[in-house]
PDB file of C-alpha atoms in Angstrom:
ATOM      1  CA  MET A  28     125.632  62.928  73.662  1.00 48.00           C
ATOM      2  CA  GLY A  29     126.461  66.169  72.068  1.00 49.00           C
ATOM      3  CA  TYR A  30     123.799  65.695  69.526  1.00 52.00           C
ATOM      4  CA  ASN A  31     121.094  64.825  72.033  1.00 72.00           C
ATOM      5  CA  LYS A  32     122.067  68.366  74.047  1.00 70.00           C
ATOM      6  CA  GLU A  33     121.704  70.323  71.273  1.00 73.00           C
ATOM      7  CA  ARG A  34     118.729  68.841  69.912  1.00 68.00           C
ATOM      8  CA  TYR A  35     117.338  69.426  73.510  1.00 62.00           C
ATOM      9  CA  ARG A  36     118.281  73.213  73.640  1.00 69.00           C
ATOM     10  CA  THR A  37     116.870  73.511  69.911  1.00 74.00           C
ATOM     11  CA  LEU A  38     113.346  72.067  70.869  1.00 73.00           C
ATOM     12  CA  LYS A  39     113.383  74.070  73.959  1.00 71.00           C
ATOM     13  CA  GLY A  40     114.272  77.373  72.012  1.00 73.00           C
ATOM     14  CA  ILE A  41     111.356  76.654  69.557  1.00 82.00           C
ATOM     15  CA  ALA A  42     108.918  75.974  72.396  1.00 83.00           C
ATOM     16  CA  TYR A  43     109.993  79.161  73.914  1.00 80.00           C
ATOM     17  CA  TYR A  44     109.563  81.212  70.994  1.00 82.00           C
ATOM     18  CA  MET A  45     106.096  79.515  70.354  1.00 87.00           C
ATOM     19  CA  ALA A  46     105.071  80.237  73.692  1.00 83.00           C
ATOM     20  CA  LEU A  47     106.087  83.980  73.881  1.00 83.00           C
ATOM     21  CA  GLY A  48     103.997  84.350  70.610  1.00 86.00           C
ATOM     22  CA  VAL A  49     100.966  83.104  71.920  1.00 87.00           C
ATOM     23  CA  TRP A  50     101.871  85.080  75.311  1.00 84.00           C
ATOM     24  CA  TYR A  51     102.242  88.599  73.399  1.00 89.00           C
ATOM     25  CA  ALA A  52      99.120  87.775  70.944  1.00 92.00           C
ATOM     26  CA  PHE A  53      96.697  87.344  73.888  1.00 91.00           C
ATOM     27  CA  SER A  54      98.575  90.439  75.663  1.00 94.00           C
ATOM     28  CA  LEU A  55      97.249  92.687  73.079  1.00 96.00           C
ATOM     29  CA  LEU A  56      93.839  92.183  73.894  1.00 96.00           C
ATOM     30  CA  PRO A  57      91.808  94.737  75.412  1.00 96.00           C
ATOM     31  CA  PHE A  58      91.385  94.151  79.468  1.00 97.00           C
ATOM     32  CA  TRP A  59      87.656  93.882  79.281  1.00 97.00           C
ATOM     33  CA  VAL A  60      88.458  91.028  76.973  1.00 97.00           C
ATOM     34  CA  LEU A  61      90.734  89.290  79.266  1.00 97.00           C
ATOM     35  CA  TYR A  62      88.714  89.984  82.189  1.00 97.00           C
ATOM     36  CA  ILE A  63      85.896  87.786  80.450  1.00 97.00           C
ATOM     37  CA  LEU A  64      88.498  85.437  79.801  1.00 97.00           C
ATOM     38  CA  SER A  65      89.495  85.391  83.408  1.00 97.00           C
ATOM     39  CA  ASP A  66      85.930  85.107  84.401  1.00 97.00           C
ATOM     40  CA  MET A  67      85.533  81.776  82.244  1.00 97.00           C
ATOM     41  CA  ILE A  68      88.969  80.218  83.329  1.00 97.00           C
ATOM     42  CA  TYR A  69      87.482  81.007  87.056  1.00 97.00           C
ATOM     43  CA  GLY A  70      84.061  78.713  86.463  1.00 96.00           C
ATOM     44  CA  LEU A  71      86.696  75.956  85.249  1.00 96.00           C
ATOM     45  CA  LEU A  72      89.288  76.179  87.786  1.00 95.00           C
ATOM     46  CA  TYR A  73      87.010  76.308  90.708  1.00 96.00           C
ATOM     47  CA  TYR A  74      83.693  74.445  89.925  1.00 95.00           C
ATOM     48  CA  VAL A  75      85.190  71.619  87.096  1.00 96.00           C
ATOM     49  CA  VAL A  76      88.824  71.100  87.712  1.00 95.00           C
ATOM     50  CA  GLY A  77      89.025  71.910  91.320  1.00 94.00           C
ATOM     51  CA  TYR A  78      92.896  73.161  91.156  1.00 95.00           C
ATOM     52  CA  ARG A  79      94.191  72.550  94.691  1.00 96.00           C
ATOM     53  CA  LYS A  80      91.010  73.205  96.241  1.00 96.00           C
ATOM     54  CA  LYS A  81      91.792  70.797  99.072  1.00 96.00           C
ATOM     55  CA  VAL A  82      94.993  72.662  99.889  1.00 97.00           C
ATOM     56  CA  VAL A  83      93.237  75.959  99.487  1.00 98.00           C
ATOM     57  CA  ARG A  84      90.269  74.782 102.122  1.00 97.00           C
ATOM     58  CA  GLU A  85      92.581  73.256 104.609  1.00 97.00           C
ATOM     59  CA  ASN A  86      94.979  76.269 104.647  1.00 98.00           C
ATOM     60  CA  LEU A  87      92.076  79.116 104.972  1.00 98.00           C
ATOM     61  CA  ALA A  88      90.377  76.455 107.761  1.00 97.00           C
ATOM     62  CA  SER A  89      93.389  76.466 109.804  1.00 97.00           C
ATOM     63  CA  SER A  90      94.319  79.865 109.476  1.00 98.00           C
ATOM     64  CA  PHE A  91      90.901  81.227 110.148  1.00 98.00           C
ATOM     65  CA  PRO A  92      89.327  79.237 113.051  1.00 96.00           C
ATOM     66  CA  GLU A  93      87.008  81.819 114.240  1.00 96.00           C
ATOM     67  CA  LYS A  94      85.596  82.461 110.751  1.00 97.00           C
ATOM     68  CA  SER A  95      82.265  80.498 109.793  1.00 97.00           C
ATOM     69  CA  GLU A  96      81.786  78.049 107.001  1.00 97.00           C
ATOM     70  CA  GLU A  97      79.801  80.626 104.860  1.00 97.00           C
ATOM     71  CA  GLU A  98      82.864  83.176 105.525  1.00 97.00           C
ATOM     72  CA  LEU A  99      85.643  80.921 104.462  1.00 98.00           C
ATOM     73  CA  ARG A 100      84.059  79.762 101.487  1.00 97.00           C
ATOM     74  CA  ARG A 101      83.479  83.407 100.344  1.00 98.00           C
ATOM     75  CA  ILE A 102      87.335  84.254 100.751  1.00 98.00           C
ATOM     76  CA  GLU A 103      87.945  80.932  98.640  1.00 98.00           C
ATOM     77  CA  ARG A 104      86.121  81.827  95.710  1.00 98.00           C
ATOM     78  CA  GLY A 105      87.389  85.252  95.997  1.00 98.00           C
ATOM     79  CA  PHE A 106      90.959  83.788  96.085  1.00 98.00           C
ATOM     80  CA  TYR A 107      90.160  81.543  92.688  1.00 98.00           C
ATOM     81  CA  HIS A 108      88.731  85.192  91.248  1.00 97.00           C
ATOM     82  CA  PHE A 109      91.983  86.769  91.976  1.00 98.00           C
ATOM     83  CA  LEU A 110      94.131  84.051  90.802  1.00 97.00           C
ATOM     84  CA  CYS A 111      92.756  83.840  87.325  1.00 98.00           C
ATOM     85  CA  ASP A 112      92.725  87.929  87.214  1.00 98.00           C
ATOM     86  CA  TYR A 113      96.931  87.616  88.336  1.00 97.00           C
ATOM     87  CA  LEU A 114      97.237  85.303  85.326  1.00 94.00           C
ATOM     88  CA  ILE A 115      95.653  87.427  82.915  1.00 96.00           C
ATOM     89  CA  GLU A 116      97.198  90.436  84.222  1.00 97.00           C
ATOM     90  CA  SER A 117     100.640  88.950  84.169  1.00 94.00           C
ATOM     91  CA  VAL A 118      99.493  88.207  80.375  1.00 93.00           C
ATOM     92  CA  LYS A 119      98.799  92.073  79.686  1.00 95.00           C
ATOM     93  CA  MET A 120     101.770  93.092  81.308  1.00 94.00           C
ATOM     94  CA  MET A 121     103.813  91.906  78.141  1.00 93.00           C
ATOM     95  CA  THR A 122     102.708  94.343  76.391  1.00 94.00           C
ATOM     96  CA  MET A 123     101.156  97.462  78.794  1.00 95.00           C
ATOM     97  CA  SER A 124     102.724 101.039  77.835  1.00 95.00           C
ATOM     98  CA  LYS A 125     104.884 102.438  80.805  1.00 94.00           C
ATOM     99  CA  LYS A 126     101.474 105.183  81.024  1.00 96.00           C
ATOM    100  CA  ASN A 127      99.311 102.595  81.580  1.00 96.00           C
ATOM    101  CA  MET A 128     101.397 100.530  83.974  1.00 96.00           C
ATOM    102  CA  ARG A 129     101.944 103.736  86.248  1.00 96.00           C
ATOM    103  CA  LYS A 130      97.980 104.302  86.089  1.00 97.00           C
ATOM    104  CA  ARG A 131      97.227 100.967  87.131  1.00 97.00           C
ATOM    105  CA  MET A 132     100.391 100.088  89.667  1.00 97.00           C
ATOM    106  CA  VAL A 133     100.847 103.332  91.851  1.00 97.00           C
ATOM    107  CA  PHE A 134     103.693 103.146  94.500  1.00 97.00           C
ATOM    108  CA  LYS A 135     103.626 105.596  97.383  1.00 96.00           C
ATOM    109  CA  GLY A 136     106.535 106.594  99.980  1.00 93.00           C
ATOM    110  CA  THR A 137     108.858 106.202  97.275  1.00 93.00           C
ATOM    111  CA  ASP A 138     110.376 109.675  99.135  1.00 93.00           C
ATOM    112  CA  LEU A 139     111.468 107.427 101.849  1.00 91.00           C
ATOM    113  CA  LEU A 140     113.055 105.088  99.240  1.00 92.00           C
ATOM    114  CA  GLN A 141     114.876 107.900  97.564  1.00 92.00           C
ATOM    115  CA  GLU A 142     115.981 109.321 100.100  1.00 93.00           C
ATOM    116  CA  CYS A 143     117.898 106.016 101.409  1.00 93.00           C
ATOM    117  CA  LEU A 144     119.412 105.628  97.835  1.00 93.00           C
ATOM    118  CA  GLU A 145     120.545 109.188  97.553  1.00 91.00           C
ATOM    119  CA  LYS A 146     123.087 108.648 100.479  1.00 91.00           C
ATOM    120  CA  GLY A 147     124.509 105.405  98.650  1.00 92.00           C
ATOM    121  CA  GLN A 148     122.511 102.967 100.715  1.00 94.00           C
ATOM    122  CA  THR A 149     121.142  99.932  99.156  1.00 95.00           C
ATOM    123  CA  CYS A 150     117.316  99.300  99.883  1.00 96.00           C
ATOM    124  CA  ALA A 151     115.779  95.960 100.485  1.00 96.00           C
ATOM    125  CA  LEU A 152     112.015  95.503  99.852  1.00 97.00           C
ATOM    126  CA  TYR A 153     110.166  92.752 101.833  1.00 97.00           C
ATOM    127  CA  PHE A 154     106.975  91.558 100.436  1.00 96.00           C
ATOM    128  CA  GLY A 155     104.845  88.457  99.448  1.00 96.00           C
ATOM    129  CA  HIS A 156     102.615  86.790  97.247  1.00 96.00           C
ATOM    130  CA  TYR A 157      99.788  89.185  97.831  1.00 97.00           C
ATOM    131  CA  CYS A 158      97.742  90.949  95.291  1.00 97.00           C
ATOM    132  CA  ASN A 159      99.972  91.299  91.546  1.00 96.00           C
ATOM    133  CA  TRP A 160     103.606  90.529  93.088  1.00 95.00           C
ATOM    134  CA  GLU A 161     104.655  90.700  89.120  1.00 93.00           C
ATOM    135  CA  TRP A 162     103.734  94.382  89.004  1.00 96.00           C
ATOM    136  CA  VAL A 163     106.333  95.223  91.439  1.00 95.00           C
ATOM    137  CA  ALA A 164     108.734  94.984  88.554  1.00 94.00           C
ATOM    138  CA  THR A 165     107.501  98.225  87.230  1.00 95.00           C
ATOM    139  CA  LEU A 166     109.366  99.964  90.249  1.00 95.00           C
ATOM    140  CA  PRO A 167     111.495 101.607  87.811  1.00 94.00           C
ATOM    141  CA  LEU A 168     108.847 103.593  86.318  1.00 94.00           C
ATOM    142  CA  TRP A 169     108.509 105.197  90.015  1.00 94.00           C
ATOM    143  CA  VAL A 170     112.159 105.758  91.137  1.00 91.00           C
ATOM    144  CA  LYS A 171     115.217 107.903  89.526  1.00 83.00           C
ATOM    145  CA  THR A 172     117.382 104.987  88.070  1.00 75.00           C
ATOM    146  CA  GLU A 173     120.285 106.861  87.686  1.00 81.00           C
ATOM    147  CA  PRO A 174     122.909 105.676  89.125  1.00 87.00           C
ATOM    148  CA  VAL A 175     120.458 103.113  90.887  1.00 91.00           C
ATOM    149  CA  GLN A 176     119.743  99.167  89.760  1.00 93.00           C
ATOM    150  CA  ILE A 177     116.072  97.937  90.671  1.00 94.00           C
ATOM    151  CA  ALA A 178     116.221  94.259  90.859  1.00 94.00           C
ATOM    152  CA  THR A 179     114.290  91.509  92.337  1.00 93.00           C
ATOM    153  CA  ILE A 180     115.571  87.953  93.903  1.00 91.00           C
ATOM    154  CA  TYR A 181     113.589  85.099  92.055  1.00 87.00           C
ATOM    155  CA  HIS A 182     113.733  81.181  92.879  1.00 83.00           C
ATOM    156  CA  PRO A 183     114.273  79.605  88.696  1.00 81.00           C
ATOM    157  CA  LEU A 184     111.254  77.512  87.875  1.00 77.00           C
ATOM    158  CA  GLU A 185     111.969  74.120  87.040  1.00 78.00           C
ATOM    159  CA  ASN A 186     110.107  74.848  83.481  1.00 80.00           C
ATOM    160  CA  LEU A 187     112.944  76.440  81.442  1.00 83.00           C
ATOM    161  CA  VAL A 188     110.475  77.781  79.118  1.00 82.00           C
ATOM    162  CA  ALA A 189     108.277  79.465  82.006  1.00 82.00           C
ATOM    163  CA  ASP A 190     111.572  80.581  83.586  1.00 85.00           C
ATOM    164  CA  ARG A 191     112.504  82.400  80.101  1.00 86.00           C
ATOM    165  CA  LEU A 192     109.160  83.991  79.780  1.00 85.00           C
ATOM    166  CA  PHE A 193     109.021  85.296  83.176  1.00 85.00           C
ATOM    167  CA  LEU A 194     112.332  86.731  83.223  1.00 88.00           C
ATOM    168  CA  ARG A 195     111.655  88.577  79.971  1.00 88.00           C
ATOM    169  CA  LEU A 196     108.114  89.850  81.559  1.00 88.00           C
ATOM    170  CA  ARG A 197     110.073  90.916  85.215  1.00 88.00           C
ATOM    171  CA  SER A 198     112.884  92.624  82.872  1.00 89.00           C
ATOM    172  CA  ARG A 199     111.014  94.725  80.473  1.00 91.00           C
ATOM    173  CA  ILE A 200     110.684  97.569  82.795  1.00 91.00           C
ATOM    174  CA  GLY A 201     114.334  97.419  83.333  1.00 90.00           C
ATOM    175  CA  CYS A 202     114.130  95.469  86.789  1.00 92.00           C
ATOM    176  CA  LEU A 203     117.136  93.276  86.888  1.00 92.00           C
ATOM    177  CA  CYS A 204     116.393  89.364  88.041  1.00 92.00           C
ATOM    178  CA  ILE A 205     118.795  87.886  90.291  1.00 92.00           C
ATOM    179  CA  SER A 206     118.740  84.117  91.088  1.00 91.00           C
ATOM    180  CA  MET A 207     118.623  83.446  94.723  1.00 88.00           C
ATOM    181  CA  GLN A 208     122.297  81.516  94.547  1.00 88.00           C
ATOM    182  CA  ASP A 209     123.779  84.669  93.285  1.00 92.00           C
ATOM    183  CA  THR A 210     122.318  86.955  95.443  1.00 92.00           C
ATOM    184  CA  LEU A 211     125.082  87.795  97.840  1.00 91.00           C
ATOM    185  CA  ARG A 212     127.605  87.815  94.818  1.00 93.00           C
ATOM    186  CA  VAL A 213     125.781  90.319  92.702  1.00 94.00           C
ATOM    187  CA  ILE A 214     125.312  92.310  95.668  1.00 94.00           C
ATOM    188  CA  LEU A 215     128.563  92.606  96.613  1.00 94.00           C
ATOM    189  CA  ASP A 216     129.457  93.565  92.915  1.00 95.00           C
ATOM    190  CA  TYR A 217     127.323  96.236  92.585  1.00 93.00           C
ATOM    191  CA  HIS A 218     128.837  97.419  96.259  1.00 92.00           C
ATOM    192  CA  LYS A 219     132.530  97.358  95.192  1.00 93.00           C
ATOM    193  CA  ARG A 220     130.987  99.822  92.414  1.00 93.00           C
ATOM    194  CA  GLY A 221     129.791 102.199  94.391  1.00 92.00           C
ATOM    195  CA  ILE A 222     125.994 101.302  92.759  1.00 93.00           C
ATOM    196  CA  PRO A 223     123.402 101.435  95.259  1.00 94.00           C
ATOM    197  CA  MET A 224     120.559  98.788  94.496  1.00 94.00           C
ATOM    198  CA  CYS A 225     116.801  98.614  95.325  1.00 95.00           C
ATOM    199  CA  ILE A 226     116.370  94.887  95.721  1.00 95.00           C
ATOM    200  CA  GLY A 227     112.801  92.912  96.299  1.00 95.00           C
ATOM    201  CA  TYR A 228     112.877  89.764  98.220  1.00 95.00           C
ATOM    202  CA  ILE A 229     109.805  87.670  98.223  1.00 93.00           C
ATOM    203  CA  SER A 230     110.426  86.336 101.511  1.00 91.00           C
ATOM    204  CA  ASP A 231     107.117  84.035 102.539  1.00 93.00           C
ATOM    205  CA  GLN A 232     108.260  80.816 100.971  1.00 90.00           C
ATOM    206  CA  LYS A 233     108.702  77.699 102.438  1.00 92.00           C
ATOM    207  CA  PRO A 234     112.668  77.115 103.341  1.00 93.00           C
ATOM    208  CA  TYR A 235     114.123  73.959 102.430  1.00 91.00           C
ATOM    209  CA  TRP A 236     115.046  71.824 105.447  1.00 94.00           C
ATOM    210  CA  THR A 237     118.459  72.456 105.639  1.00 93.00           C
ATOM    211  CA  ASN A 238     117.325  76.331 105.708  1.00 92.00           C
ATOM    212  CA  ILE A 239     115.433  75.987 108.485  1.00 94.00           C
ATOM    213  CA  HIS A 240     116.396  78.613 111.943  1.00 94.00           C
ATOM    214  CA  HIS A 241     113.595  80.107 113.054  1.00 95.00           C
ATOM    215  CA  TRP A 242     110.201  79.640 113.208  1.00 97.00           C
ATOM    216  CA  VAL A 243     107.001  82.349 113.599  1.00 97.00           C
ATOM    217  CA  ASN A 244     103.642  82.526 114.747  1.00 97.00           C
ATOM    218  CA  PHE A 245     102.150  83.119 111.298  1.00 97.00           C
ATOM    219  CA  LEU A 246      98.526  82.935 110.543  1.00 97.00           C
ATOM    220  CA  ASN A 247      97.685  80.570 113.343  1.00 96.00           C
ATOM    221  CA  HIS A 248     100.410  77.952 112.258  1.00 97.00           C
ATOM    222  CA  ASP A 249     104.113  77.390 113.771  1.00 97.00           C
ATOM    223  CA  THR A 250     105.730  78.571 110.689  1.00 97.00           C
ATOM    224  CA  PRO A 251     109.195  77.648 109.913  1.00 96.00           C
ATOM    225  CA  VAL A 252     110.294  81.499 107.481  1.00 96.00           C
ATOM    226  CA  LEU A 253     113.142  82.182 105.295  1.00 94.00           C
ATOM    227  CA  THR A 254     116.044  84.075 107.068  1.00 94.00           C
ATOM    228  CA  GLY A 255     118.630  84.674 104.109  1.00 91.00           C
ATOM    229  CA  THR A 256     117.133  87.918 103.959  1.00 93.00           C
ATOM    230  CA  GLU A 257     117.561  88.941 106.969  1.00 95.00           C
ATOM    231  CA  ARG A 258     121.495  87.779 106.666  1.00 94.00           C
ATOM    232  CA  VAL A 259     121.752  89.862 103.465  1.00 94.00           C
ATOM    233  CA  VAL A 260     120.527  92.854 104.598  1.00 95.00           C
ATOM    234  CA  ARG A 261     122.093  92.900 108.227  1.00 94.00           C
ATOM    235  CA  LYS A 262     125.260  91.958 106.416  1.00 93.00           C
ATOM    236  CA  MET A 263     125.122  94.744 103.585  1.00 93.00           C
ATOM    237  CA  ASN A 264     123.256  97.195 106.273  1.00 93.00           C
ATOM    238  CA  GLN A 265     120.292  97.993 103.349  1.00 95.00           C
ATOM    239  CA  ALA A 266     117.498  99.763 104.802  1.00 96.00           C
ATOM    240  CA  ALA A 267     114.458  97.464 105.063  1.00 97.00           C
ATOM    241  CA  PHE A 268     111.377  98.370 104.066  1.00 97.00           C
ATOM    242  CA  TYR A 269     107.984  96.437 104.002  1.00 98.00           C
ATOM    243  CA  LEU A 270     105.677  96.846 100.621  1.00 97.00           C
ATOM    244  CA  ASP A 271     102.362  96.787 101.817  1.00 97.00           C
ATOM    245  CA  LEU A 272     100.095  95.912  98.686  1.00 97.00           C
ATOM    246  CA  HIS A 273      96.497  96.829  98.383  1.00 97.00           C
ATOM    247  CA  ARG A 274      94.098  96.228  95.498  1.00 97.00           C
ATOM    248  CA  VAL A 275      92.256  99.414  94.759  1.00 97.00           C
ATOM    249  CA  ARG A 276      90.019  97.344  92.332  1.00 96.00           C
ATOM    250  CA  ARG A 277      90.014  94.708  89.502  1.00 96.00           C
ATOM    251  CA  GLY A 278      93.260  95.997  87.698  1.00 96.00           C
ATOM    252  CA  TYR A 279      94.475  98.525  90.106  1.00 98.00           C
ATOM    253  CA  TYR A 280      96.705  97.931  92.635  1.00 98.00           C
ATOM    254  CA  GLU A 281      98.814 100.464  95.589  1.00 97.00           C
ATOM    255  CA  GLY A 282     102.146  99.539  97.168  1.00 97.00           C
ATOM    256  CA  GLU A 283     103.061 101.689  99.830  1.00 97.00           C
ATOM    257  CA  PHE A 284     106.698 101.450 101.285  1.00 97.00           C
ATOM    258  CA  LYS A 285     106.754 101.341 104.938  1.00 97.00           C
ATOM    259  CA  LEU A 286     110.340 101.876 106.525  1.00 96.00           C
ATOM    260  CA  ILE A 287     111.313  98.914 108.926  1.00 97.00           C
ATOM    261  CA  SER A 288     114.746 100.135 110.034  1.00 96.00           C
ATOM    262  CA  ASP A 289     117.715 101.769 108.356  1.00 94.00           C
ATOM    263  CA  GLU A 290     120.347 100.503 110.648  1.00 95.00           C
ATOM    264  CA  PRO A 291     119.341  96.625 110.438  1.00 95.00           C
ATOM    265  CA  LYS A 292     122.584  95.938 112.386  1.00 94.00           C
ATOM    266  CA  LYS A 293     120.863  97.235 115.362  1.00 94.00           C
ATOM    267  CA  LEU A 294     118.179  95.190 115.629  1.00 95.00           C
ATOM    268  CA  LYS A 295     118.060  91.527 117.697  1.00 95.00           C
ATOM    269  CA  GLU A 296     118.570  88.642 115.260  1.00 94.00           C
ATOM    270  CA  PHE A 297     115.543  87.443 113.281  1.00 96.00           C
ATOM    271  CA  GLU A 298     113.688  90.865 114.409  1.00 97.00           C
ATOM    272  CA  LEU A 299     113.703  92.028 110.987  1.00 97.00           C
ATOM    273  CA  THR A 300     112.247  88.531 109.967  1.00 97.00           C
ATOM    274  CA  ASP A 301     109.638  88.854 113.074  1.00 97.00           C
ATOM    275  CA  ILE A 302     108.654  92.162 111.832  1.00 97.00           C
ATOM    276  CA  TYR A 303     108.249  91.323 108.197  1.00 97.00           C
ATOM    277  CA  ASN A 304     106.021  88.608 108.725  1.00 98.00           C
ATOM    278  CA  SER A 305     103.824  90.321 111.403  1.00 98.00           C
ATOM    279  CA  MET A 306     103.167  92.864 108.670  1.00 98.00           C
ATOM    280  CA  LEU A 307     102.560  90.915 105.861  1.00 98.00           C
ATOM    281  CA  GLU A 308      99.879  88.904 108.404  1.00 98.00           C
ATOM    282  CA  GLU A 309      98.155  92.409 108.881  1.00 98.00           C
ATOM    283  CA  SER A 310      98.149  92.658 105.366  1.00 98.00           C
ATOM    284  CA  ILE A 311      96.534  89.193 104.452  1.00 98.00           C
ATOM    285  CA  ARG A 312      93.977  89.501 107.279  1.00 98.00           C
ATOM    286  CA  ARG A 313      92.765  92.511 105.857  1.00 97.00           C
ATOM    287  CA  ALA A 314      91.979  91.063 102.661  1.00 98.00           C
ATOM    288  CA  PRO A 315      92.682  87.471 102.652  1.00 98.00           C
ATOM    289  CA  GLU A 316      91.872  86.529  99.229  1.00 98.00           C
ATOM    290  CA  PHE A 317      94.559  88.090  97.566  1.00 98.00           C
ATOM    291  CA  TRP A 318      97.178  85.974  99.258  1.00 98.00           C
ATOM    292  CA  LEU A 319      98.474  82.594  97.842  1.00 97.00           C
ATOM    293  CA  TRP A 320      96.708  79.966  99.411  1.00 98.00           C
ATOM    294  CA  SER A 321      96.868  77.232  96.939  1.00 96.00           C
ATOM    295  CA  HIS A 322     100.475  76.403  98.093  1.00 93.00           C
ATOM    296  CA  LYS A 323     101.833  73.900 100.688  1.00 92.00           C
ATOM    297  CA  ARG A 324     103.140  76.704 103.190  1.00 93.00           C
ATOM    298  CA  TRP A 325     102.880  74.092 106.455  1.00 95.00           C
ATOM    299  CA  SER A 326     103.871  71.269 105.217  1.00 93.00           C
ATOM    300  CA  ARG A 327     106.965  71.366 107.411  1.00 94.00           C
ATOM    301  CA  THR A 328     106.363  70.690 110.824  1.00 93.00           C
ATOM    302  CA  HIS A 329     108.023  71.952 113.967  1.00 92.00           C
ATOM    303  CA  GLU A 330     107.390  68.318 115.333  1.00 93.00           C
ATOM    304  CA  GLU A 331     109.212  66.885 112.261  1.00 94.00           C
ATOM    305  CA  PHE A 332     111.838  68.940 112.311  1.00 93.00           C
ATOM    306  CA  ASP A 333     113.137  68.244 116.189  1.00 91.00           C
ATOM    307  CA  ARG A 334     112.310  64.612 115.088  1.00 91.00           C
ATOM    308  CA  ASN A 335     114.756  64.498 112.053  1.00 91.00           C
ATOM    309  CA  TRP A 336     116.946  67.688 112.136  1.00 91.00           C
ATOM    310  CA  GLU A 337     119.567  69.242 114.724  1.00 89.00           C
ATOM    311  CA  VAL A 338     121.554  72.468 114.414  1.00 87.00           C
ATOM    312  CA  VAL A 339     125.591  71.644 115.009  1.00 87.00           C
ATOM    313  CA  ASP A 340     127.670  75.151 114.810  1.00 83.00           C
ATOM    314  CA  GLY A 341     125.111  76.927 113.158  1.00 82.00           C
ATOM    315  CA  LYS A 342     124.125  74.517 110.694  1.00 88.00           C
ATOM    316  CA  VAL A 343     121.055  72.457 110.013  1.00 91.00           C
ATOM    317  CA  MET A 344     122.212  68.670 109.861  1.00 90.00           C
ATOM    318  CA  PRO A 345     120.139  65.294 109.409  1.00 91.00           C
ATOM    319  CA  LYS A 346     120.053  63.435 112.914  1.00 84.00           C
ATOM    320  CA  LYS A 347     122.372  60.892 113.431  1.00 74.00           C
ATOM    321  CA  THR A 348     121.103  57.292 113.635  1.00 48.00           C
ATOM    322  CA  VAL A 349     123.055  55.162 116.140  1.00 34.00           C
ATOM    323  CA  GLU A 350     122.965  51.350 115.601  1.00 38.00           C
ATOM    324  CA  SER A 351     122.756  49.642 118.733  1.00 34.00           C
ATOM    325  CA  SER A 352     125.881  46.757 119.107  1.00 31.00           C
ATOM    326  CA  LEU A 353     125.303  43.542 119.246  1.00 33.00           C
TER     327      LEU A 353
END
């Protein structure tokens, strides 16, 4: 068994370095070549493979019932174009210079962020899978990082090779990647050491059944939302910001920091979560093609939750089935 485990780790290590070599080589190509590849991938993905086209089409139709078939198809094609651009832009990020990165990913409103950090208050950055969220990891180029630690919370990927690659990508500019299950432990550690943090939370993901504590009306759907971010923000009294991302043009983005509250404990329960989802929806409606429509965001319904789950002492538990006695 020990031999097999060691062999497995060795094979994974070889696969990682092979994938890293290919990724690195492609990242050296100029943007104009990569965008030609992106256009080719788009044609294959959209017209030949039809990658998750049914999911995308259903999501768009149910989110925008007021739009015509022609408008929905335009958004659909725009999404697939953007998805391919996102992939090659993520590849390019592996070797982009700091100067080029600052030119292509611009942050606005960092003075508000810096003000909170200089007071010793940790800042929480709410954003979603909108525009190129990978490039948000370049924030250390825009914020004074002494003694501040820039970080992002991430969900480890099942594919260990891909997980290592994306961790390397996100951390190369100085961003600390924190696994979701380690979030509070790491934040408490930095708090005890008196080091303020600036932490990015991608909070538009689908929660597990046992983590559903709140629902919002989001893009015309009754939607279960993550509330763990709010619990951490309120517990640690973090200043909460929304990062409003814009795509200026191909390969160029802007992110504007908008303060939600620097006193989150004064807000009602779930108010922070409601505000975030409202702001994210506004961003999506402005240019819907730049959100990640290919994930099954609404596969968990309120009806199914009420039928199979119940809240007991604040915890979500499976409903007990009572067998009738004979």
